[in-house]
Amino acid sequence: MILITGGAGFIGANFVLDWLALHDEPVVNLDKLTYAGNLETLASLQGDARHVFVQGDIGDSALVSHLLAEHRPRAVLHFAAESHVDRSIQGADDFIQTNVVGTFRLLEAVRTHWSALPETEKTAFRFLHVSTDEVYGSLAPDAPAFTEAHAYEPNSPYSASKAASDHLVRAWHHTHGLPVLTTNCSNNYGPFHFPEKLIPLMIVNALAGKALPVYGDGMQVRDWLYVKDHCSAIRRVLEGGALGETYNVGGWNEKPNIEIVHTVCALLDELRPRADGQSYATQITHVKDRPGHDRRYAIDARKLEAELGWKPAETFETGIRKTVQWYLDHPDWVAHVQSGAYRQWVQTQYGATATA
Ligand code: NAD
Ligand code: TYD
């Protein structure tokens, strides 16, 4: 079996659902259920003995050690993190605690367990760390995309905390020999994405008749990858990745935010036209920019393609259409997410920054 951390979050939950659709290999899913953890996403696995959910913190060494001893997973896949840049700007404590200290504690518990394994299990064992392209910092408009050799230049509290975790993982391999793999992926989008992030926020706000808040001029560029393609890349790296190596994962799909928002609006105009016949694009509102906002990210995923034969299955056009359709088809999931803590967050973030 495998042990996953953060498997009730956006990418982790998509990974668990895809994994169990493809394999019968059981999953132990350790998740603290912060505001971003949502067990409703995993509702289809209720009663499925292949999925063992444990609510807990990656920083709880006794719990992690107990889970490792009890289940003897062949791999630990580490998704758990605080993941939202804007939240990290408002307050970085949880980011340091989970992404840095939590990853350290997890590495130590895994190392202790791994060192005592019999030789065959020890050799087969993997620790796969899921990270982000944001650790590389911001690119000039014409600069080549990030390769794995690009220097780390994290600019936000979030990316700095992820960079720190990447360095810890690297050191645990270099110094202790822990069999690690690291993936650095670009912006994901797709089903079950918490509507504090750009694409789901735009869909949900558009349908609710609310403003679509674009930071600054909206010309910040991100590379976008459909979440299931990220999951397939992680499976590929787990199977065939070389120990201690890092793999960049991306969709060859750079787009400015404003274009993303217009694409979402055009799809909604087609699939769920507004009653007044106007475009959802009329709801676009430019708001104050994010402090320290990185201008451009771009991923060079050639290493993963050349060495492990991975390619994304979706283009942006197919992936974004599926995503918009998914949100239209799942109003209950959205409504349940929107109740509670999420509403307070929107108040804090946009109550103060909206300029129009
Ligand atoms: P998310 O915020 O949706 O989910 C994070 C999950 O981790 C939640 O279920 C939360 O409850 C859990 N968690 C948080 N702190 C925990 C702790 N201390 N112990 C146990 N569980 C805890 O995040 P996501 O978008 O699914 O991202 C998953 C991983 O992928 C993160 O490591 C993130 O840095 C990385 N990543 C994300 C993106 C993206 O576009 N979302 C892109 C590249 C990499
Ligand atoms: P986000 O989804 O928060 O991911 P990240 O900051 O990790 O890339 O944001 C994606 C881009 O969209 C980023 O450039 C910030 C921008 N953005 C907005 O313009 N408005 C919004 O309301 C949000 C949440 C993000």
PDB file of C-alpha atoms in Angstrom, residues 7-206:
ATOM      1  CA  GLY A   7      -5.217  13.437   0.327  1.00  0.00           C
ATOM      2  CA  ALA A   8      -8.353  15.432   1.164  1.00  0.00           C
ATOM      3  CA  GLY A   9      -7.055  18.517  -0.630  1.00  0.00           C
ATOM      4  CA  PHE A  10      -7.457  19.403  -4.284  1.00  0.00           C
ATOM      5  CA  ILE A  11      -4.585  17.492  -5.892  1.00  0.00           C
ATOM      6  CA  GLY A  12      -4.237  14.781  -3.243  1.00  0.00           C
ATOM      7  CA  ALA A  13      -7.922  13.846  -3.485  1.00  0.00           C
ATOM      8  CA  ASN A  14      -7.800  13.749  -7.286  1.00  0.00           C
ATOM      9  CA  PHE A  15      -4.729  11.529  -6.938  1.00  0.00           C
ATOM     10  CA  VAL A  16      -6.476   9.127  -4.523  1.00  0.00           C
ATOM     11  CA  LEU A  17      -9.583   8.905  -6.722  1.00  0.00           C
ATOM     12  CA  ASP A  18      -7.524   8.230  -9.860  1.00  0.00           C
ATOM     13  CA  TRP A  19      -5.228   5.776  -8.062  1.00  0.00           C
ATOM     14  CA  LEU A  20      -8.092   3.643  -6.800  1.00  0.00           C
ATOM     15  CA  ALA A  21      -9.806   3.801 -10.192  1.00  0.00           C
ATOM     16  CA  LEU A  22      -6.632   2.362 -11.761  1.00  0.00           C
ATOM     17  CA  HIS A  23      -5.299   0.016  -9.032  1.00  0.00           C
ATOM     18  CA  ASP A  24      -6.466  -2.055  -6.126  1.00  0.00           C
ATOM     19  CA  GLU A  25      -3.414  -1.062  -4.106  1.00  0.00           C
ATOM     20  CA  PRO A  26      -4.774   0.468  -0.876  1.00  0.00           C
ATOM     21  CA  VAL A  27      -4.141   4.036   0.225  1.00  0.00           C
ATOM     22  CA  VAL A  28      -3.674   5.345   3.748  1.00  0.00           C
ATOM     23  CA  ASN A  29      -4.670   9.001   3.600  1.00  0.00           C
ATOM     24  CA  LEU A  30      -3.305  11.228   6.381  1.00  0.00           C
ATOM     25  CA  ASP A  31      -4.872  14.678   6.336  1.00  0.00           C
ATOM     26  CA  LYS A  32      -5.373  17.277   9.042  1.00  0.00           C
ATOM     27  CA  LEU A  33      -8.583  18.558   7.427  1.00  0.00           C
ATOM     28  CA  THR A  34      -7.697  22.232   7.498  1.00  0.00           C
ATOM     29  CA  TYR A  35     -10.076  24.618   5.703  1.00  0.00           C
ATOM     30  CA  ALA A  36      -8.696  23.135   2.441  1.00  0.00           C
ATOM     31  CA  GLY A  37      -9.335  19.508   3.313  1.00  0.00           C
ATOM     32  CA  ASN A  38     -12.722  18.269   2.199  1.00  0.00           C
ATOM     33  CA  LEU A  39     -13.872  14.735   2.809  1.00  0.00           C
ATOM     34  CA  GLU A  40     -16.913  15.319   0.619  1.00  0.00           C
ATOM     35  CA  THR A  41     -14.529  15.137  -2.336  1.00  0.00           C
ATOM     36  CA  LEU A  42     -13.850  11.527  -1.341  1.00  0.00           C
ATOM     37  CA  ALA A  43     -17.500  10.647  -0.713  1.00  0.00           C
ATOM     38  CA  SER A  44     -17.476   8.067  -3.536  1.00  0.00           C
ATOM     39  CA  LEU A  45     -14.920   6.044  -1.510  1.00  0.00           C
ATOM     40  CA  GLN A  46     -17.151   5.668   1.535  1.00  0.00           C
ATOM     41  CA  GLY A  47     -17.155   2.022   2.586  1.00  0.00           C
ATOM     42  CA  ASP A  48     -14.259   1.219   0.239  1.00  0.00           C
ATOM     43  CA  ALA A  49     -11.765  -0.857   2.249  1.00  0.00           C
ATOM     44  CA  ARG A  50      -8.939   0.227  -0.071  1.00  0.00           C
ATOM     45  CA  HIS A  51      -9.083   3.766   1.378  1.00  0.00           C
ATOM     46  CA  VAL A  52      -8.072   4.259   5.008  1.00  0.00           C
ATOM     47  CA  PHE A  53      -8.590   7.871   6.072  1.00  0.00           C
ATOM     48  CA  VAL A  54      -6.780   9.178   9.149  1.00  0.00           C
ATOM     49  CA  GLN A  55      -7.320  12.706  10.395  1.00  0.00           C
ATOM     50  CA  GLY A  56      -4.020  13.982  11.730  1.00  0.00           C
ATOM     51  CA  ASP A  57      -1.031  16.249  11.344  1.00  0.00           C
ATOM     52  CA  ILE A  58       2.119  15.383   9.397  1.00  0.00           C
ATOM     53  CA  GLY A  59       4.002  17.022  12.284  1.00  0.00           C
ATOM     54  CA  ASP A  60       2.640  14.450  14.758  1.00  0.00           C
ATOM     55  CA  SER A  61       5.666  12.142  14.791  1.00  0.00           C
ATOM     56  CA  ALA A  62       4.059   9.531  17.044  1.00  0.00           C
ATOM     57  CA  LEU A  63       1.031   9.250  14.761  1.00  0.00           C
ATOM     58  CA  VAL A  64       3.111   9.057  11.572  1.00  0.00           C
ATOM     59  CA  SER A  65       5.440   6.445  13.103  1.00  0.00           C
ATOM     60  CA  HIS A  66       2.445   4.409  14.207  1.00  0.00           C
ATOM     61  CA  LEU A  67       0.881   4.549  10.715  1.00  0.00           C
ATOM     62  CA  LEU A  68       4.142   3.529   9.067  1.00  0.00           C
ATOM     63  CA  ALA A  69       4.617   0.598  11.459  1.00  0.00           C
ATOM     64  CA  GLU A  70       1.009  -0.541  11.149  1.00  0.00           C
ATOM     65  CA  HIS A  71       0.590  -0.283   7.369  1.00  0.00           C
ATOM     66  CA  ARG A  72       4.176  -0.678   6.086  1.00  0.00           C
ATOM     67  CA  PRO A  73       3.575   1.361   2.932  1.00  0.00           C
ATOM     68  CA  ARG A  74       5.978   0.882   0.026  1.00  0.00           C
ATOM     69  CA  ALA A  75       5.880   4.633  -0.588  1.00  0.00           C
ATOM     70  CA  VAL A  76       4.949   7.926   1.067  1.00  0.00           C
ATOM     71  CA  LEU A  77       3.553  10.585  -1.270  1.00  0.00           C
ATOM     72  CA  HIS A  78       3.685  13.986   0.388  1.00  0.00           C
ATOM     73  CA  PHE A  79       0.997  16.407  -0.845  1.00  0.00           C
ATOM     74  CA  ALA A  80       0.043  18.046   2.475  1.00  0.00           C
ATOM     75  CA  ALA A  81       0.802  21.751   2.596  1.00  0.00           C
ATOM     76  CA  GLU A  82      -0.618  25.173   3.121  1.00  0.00           C
ATOM     77  CA  SER A  83      -0.966  26.147  -0.520  1.00  0.00           C
ATOM     78  CA  HIS A  84      -2.515  29.587  -1.053  1.00  0.00           C
ATOM     79  CA  VAL A  85      -0.137  32.484  -1.741  1.00  0.00           C
ATOM     80  CA  ASP A  86      -2.584  35.199  -0.614  1.00  0.00           C
ATOM     81  CA  ARG A  87      -3.101  33.479   2.737  1.00  0.00           C
ATOM     82  CA  SER A  88       0.679  33.236   3.181  1.00  0.00           C
ATOM     83  CA  ILE A  89       0.892  37.003   2.718  1.00  0.00           C
ATOM     84  CA  GLN A  90      -1.758  37.615   5.364  1.00  0.00           C
ATOM     85  CA  GLY A  91       0.017  35.300   7.807  1.00  0.00           C
ATOM     86  CA  ALA A  92       2.783  32.750   7.260  1.00  0.00           C
ATOM     87  CA  ASP A  93       2.724  30.828  10.560  1.00  0.00           C
ATOM     88  CA  ASP A  94       0.778  27.837   9.269  1.00  0.00           C
ATOM     89  CA  PHE A  95       2.964  27.743   6.160  1.00  0.00           C
ATOM     90  CA  ILE A  96       6.156  27.514   8.187  1.00  0.00           C
ATOM     91  CA  GLN A  97       4.595  25.053  10.599  1.00  0.00           C
ATOM     92  CA  THR A  98       3.232  22.625   8.014  1.00  0.00           C
ATOM     93  CA  ASN A  99       5.413  23.109   4.951  1.00  0.00           C
ATOM     94  CA  VAL A 100       8.738  23.409   6.769  1.00  0.00           C
ATOM     95  CA  VAL A 101       8.464  21.951  10.292  1.00  0.00           C
ATOM     96  CA  GLY A 102       5.809  19.416   9.263  1.00  0.00           C
ATOM     97  CA  THR A 103       7.882  18.195   6.319  1.00  0.00           C
ATOM     98  CA  PHE A 104      10.928  17.922   8.587  1.00  0.00           C
ATOM     99  CA  ARG A 105       9.013  15.843  11.147  1.00  0.00           C
ATOM    100  CA  LEU A 106       7.560  13.666   8.421  1.00  0.00           C
ATOM    101  CA  LEU A 107      11.009  13.087   6.902  1.00  0.00           C
ATOM    102  CA  GLU A 108      12.418  12.117  10.276  1.00  0.00           C
ATOM    103  CA  ALA A 109       9.605   9.670  11.038  1.00  0.00           C
ATOM    104  CA  VAL A 110       9.937   8.152   7.577  1.00  0.00           C
ATOM    105  CA  ARG A 111      13.730   7.928   7.861  1.00  0.00           C
ATOM    106  CA  THR A 112      13.537   6.113  11.204  1.00  0.00           C
ATOM    107  CA  HIS A 113      11.022   3.655   9.792  1.00  0.00           C
ATOM    108  CA  TRP A 114      12.896   3.190   6.505  1.00  0.00           C
ATOM    109  CA  SER A 115      16.294   2.575   8.130  1.00  0.00           C
ATOM    110  CA  ALA A 116      14.925  -0.382  10.064  1.00  0.00           C
ATOM    111  CA  LEU A 117      13.249  -2.072   7.077  1.00  0.00           C
ATOM    112  CA  PRO A 118      14.564  -5.380   5.726  1.00  0.00           C
ATOM    113  CA  GLU A 119      16.853  -4.849   2.726  1.00  0.00           C
ATOM    114  CA  THR A 120      14.362  -5.653  -0.068  1.00  0.00           C
ATOM    115  CA  GLU A 121      11.657  -3.355   1.361  1.00  0.00           C
ATOM    116  CA  LYS A 122      14.264  -0.704   2.043  1.00  0.00           C
ATOM    117  CA  THR A 123      15.484  -0.742  -1.551  1.00  0.00           C
ATOM    118  CA  ALA A 124      11.982  -0.580  -2.981  1.00  0.00           C
ATOM    119  CA  PHE A 125      10.812   2.234  -0.667  1.00  0.00           C
ATOM    120  CA  ARG A 126      10.140   5.758  -2.052  1.00  0.00           C
ATOM    121  CA  PHE A 127       9.382   9.166  -0.532  1.00  0.00           C
ATOM    122  CA  LEU A 128       7.821  11.384  -3.205  1.00  0.00           C
ATOM    123  CA  HIS A 129       7.629  15.087  -2.422  1.00  0.00           C
ATOM    124  CA  VAL A 130       5.057  17.136  -4.336  1.00  0.00           C
ATOM    125  CA  SER A 131       6.248  20.685  -4.903  1.00  0.00           C
ATOM    126  CA  THR A 132       5.687  23.706  -7.084  1.00  0.00           C
ATOM    127  CA  ASP A 133       7.311  25.752  -9.862  1.00  0.00           C
ATOM    128  CA  GLU A 134       6.923  28.822  -7.613  1.00  0.00           C
ATOM    129  CA  VAL A 135      10.194  27.911  -5.834  1.00  0.00           C
ATOM    130  CA  TYR A 136      12.078  29.191  -8.910  1.00  0.00           C
ATOM    131  CA  GLY A 137      10.718  32.731  -8.605  1.00  0.00           C
ATOM    132  CA  SER A 138       9.627  34.990 -11.455  1.00  0.00           C
ATOM    133  CA  LEU A 139      10.734  34.909 -15.119  1.00  0.00           C
ATOM    134  CA  ALA A 140      11.341  37.852 -17.466  1.00  0.00           C
ATOM    135  CA  PRO A 141       8.934  37.857 -20.437  1.00  0.00           C
ATOM    136  CA  ASP A 142      11.378  36.274 -22.893  1.00  0.00           C
ATOM    137  CA  ALA A 143      13.427  34.130 -20.508  1.00  0.00           C
ATOM    138  CA  PRO A 144      13.505  30.378 -21.155  1.00  0.00           C
ATOM    139  CA  ALA A 145      11.148  28.225 -19.071  1.00  0.00           C
ATOM    140  CA  PHE A 146      12.322  26.797 -15.723  1.00  0.00           C
ATOM    141  CA  THR A 147      14.439  23.668 -16.003  1.00  0.00           C
ATOM    142  CA  GLU A 148      15.346  21.521 -12.995  1.00  0.00           C
ATOM    143  CA  ALA A 149      18.722  23.337 -12.917  1.00  0.00           C
ATOM    144  CA  HIS A 150      17.167  26.783 -12.435  1.00  0.00           C
ATOM    145  CA  ALA A 151      18.279  28.547  -9.234  1.00  0.00           C
ATOM    146  CA  TYR A 152      15.758  28.716  -6.402  1.00  0.00           C
ATOM    147  CA  GLU A 153      14.503  32.292  -5.929  1.00  0.00           C
ATOM    148  CA  PRO A 154      11.217  32.026  -4.007  1.00  0.00           C
ATOM    149  CA  ASN A 155       9.432  35.360  -3.570  1.00  0.00           C
ATOM    150  CA  SER A 156       6.323  34.702  -1.480  1.00  0.00           C
ATOM    151  CA  PRO A 157       6.084  33.253   2.023  1.00  0.00           C
ATOM    152  CA  TYR A 158       4.338  30.257   0.408  1.00  0.00           C
ATOM    153  CA  SER A 159       7.047  29.625  -2.183  1.00  0.00           C
ATOM    154  CA  ALA A 160       9.800  30.203   0.397  1.00  0.00           C
ATOM    155  CA  SER A 161       8.235  27.574   2.653  1.00  0.00           C
ATOM    156  CA  LYS A 162       7.946  25.116  -0.250  1.00  0.00           C
ATOM    157  CA  ALA A 163      11.555  25.852  -1.265  1.00  0.00           C
ATOM    158  CA  ALA A 164      12.638  25.088   2.305  1.00  0.00           C
ATOM    159  CA  SER A 165      10.770  21.781   2.191  1.00  0.00           C
ATOM    160  CA  ASP A 166      12.414  20.877  -1.132  1.00  0.00           C
ATOM    161  CA  HIS A 167      15.841  21.546   0.411  1.00  0.00           C
ATOM    162  CA  LEU A 168      15.049  19.366   3.420  1.00  0.00           C
ATOM    163  CA  VAL A 169      13.974  16.513   1.142  1.00  0.00           C
ATOM    164  CA  ARG A 170      17.158  16.928  -0.896  1.00  0.00           C
ATOM    165  CA  ALA A 171      19.316  16.902   2.254  1.00  0.00           C
ATOM    166  CA  TRP A 172      17.611  13.794   3.671  1.00  0.00           C
ATOM    167  CA  HIS A 173      18.597  12.017   0.464  1.00  0.00           C
ATOM    168  CA  HIS A 174      22.113  13.392   0.243  1.00  0.00           C
ATOM    169  CA  THR A 175      22.988  12.914   3.910  1.00  0.00           C
ATOM    170  CA  HIS A 176      20.814  10.022   5.042  1.00  0.00           C
ATOM    171  CA  GLY A 177      20.309   8.176   1.763  1.00  0.00           C
ATOM    172  CA  LEU A 178      16.495   8.381   2.007  1.00  0.00           C
ATOM    173  CA  PRO A 179      15.150   7.325  -1.428  1.00  0.00           C
ATOM    174  CA  VAL A 180      13.389  10.540  -2.407  1.00  0.00           C
ATOM    175  CA  LEU A 181      11.842  11.951  -5.574  1.00  0.00           C
ATOM    176  CA  THR A 182      10.639  15.537  -6.007  1.00  0.00           C
ATOM    177  CA  THR A 183       8.194  16.978  -8.529  1.00  0.00           C
ATOM    178  CA  ASN A 184       7.854  20.719  -9.209  1.00  0.00           C
ATOM    179  CA  CYS A 185       4.598  21.379 -11.003  1.00  0.00           C
ATOM    180  CA  SER A 186       2.928  24.447 -12.484  1.00  0.00           C
ATOM    181  CA  ASN A 187      -0.573  25.720 -11.639  1.00  0.00           C
ATOM    182  CA  ASN A 188      -3.178  22.971 -11.570  1.00  0.00           C
ATOM    183  CA  TYR A 189      -6.865  23.318 -12.351  1.00  0.00           C
ATOM    184  CA  GLY A 190      -9.771  20.863 -12.499  1.00  0.00           C
ATOM    185  CA  PRO A 191     -12.518  19.270 -10.378  1.00  0.00           C
ATOM    186  CA  PHE A 192     -12.631  19.771  -6.583  1.00  0.00           C
ATOM    187  CA  HIS A 193     -10.457  22.899  -6.666  1.00  0.00           C
ATOM    188  CA  PHE A 194     -11.127  25.119  -3.660  1.00  0.00           C
ATOM    189  CA  PRO A 195     -12.718  28.377  -4.850  1.00  0.00           C
ATOM    190  CA  GLU A 196     -10.067  30.641  -3.364  1.00  0.00           C
ATOM    191  CA  LYS A 197      -7.804  29.924  -6.361  1.00  0.00           C
ATOM    192  CA  LEU A 198      -8.160  31.778  -9.638  1.00  0.00           C
ATOM    193  CA  ILE A 199     -10.122  29.420 -11.908  1.00  0.00           C
ATOM    194  CA  PRO A 200     -12.709  28.013  -9.475  1.00  0.00           C
ATOM    195  CA  LEU A 201     -13.148  31.457  -7.890  1.00  0.00           C
ATOM    196  CA  MET A 202     -13.972  32.954 -11.278  1.00  0.00           C
ATOM    197  CA  ILE A 203     -16.473  30.203 -12.116  1.00  0.00           C
ATOM    198  CA  VAL A 204     -18.208  30.369  -8.758  1.00  0.00           C
ATOM    199  CA  ASN A 205     -18.302  34.172  -8.605  1.00  0.00           C
ATOM    200  CA  ALA A 206     -19.532  34.443 -12.199  1.00  0.00           C
TER     201      ALA A 206
END
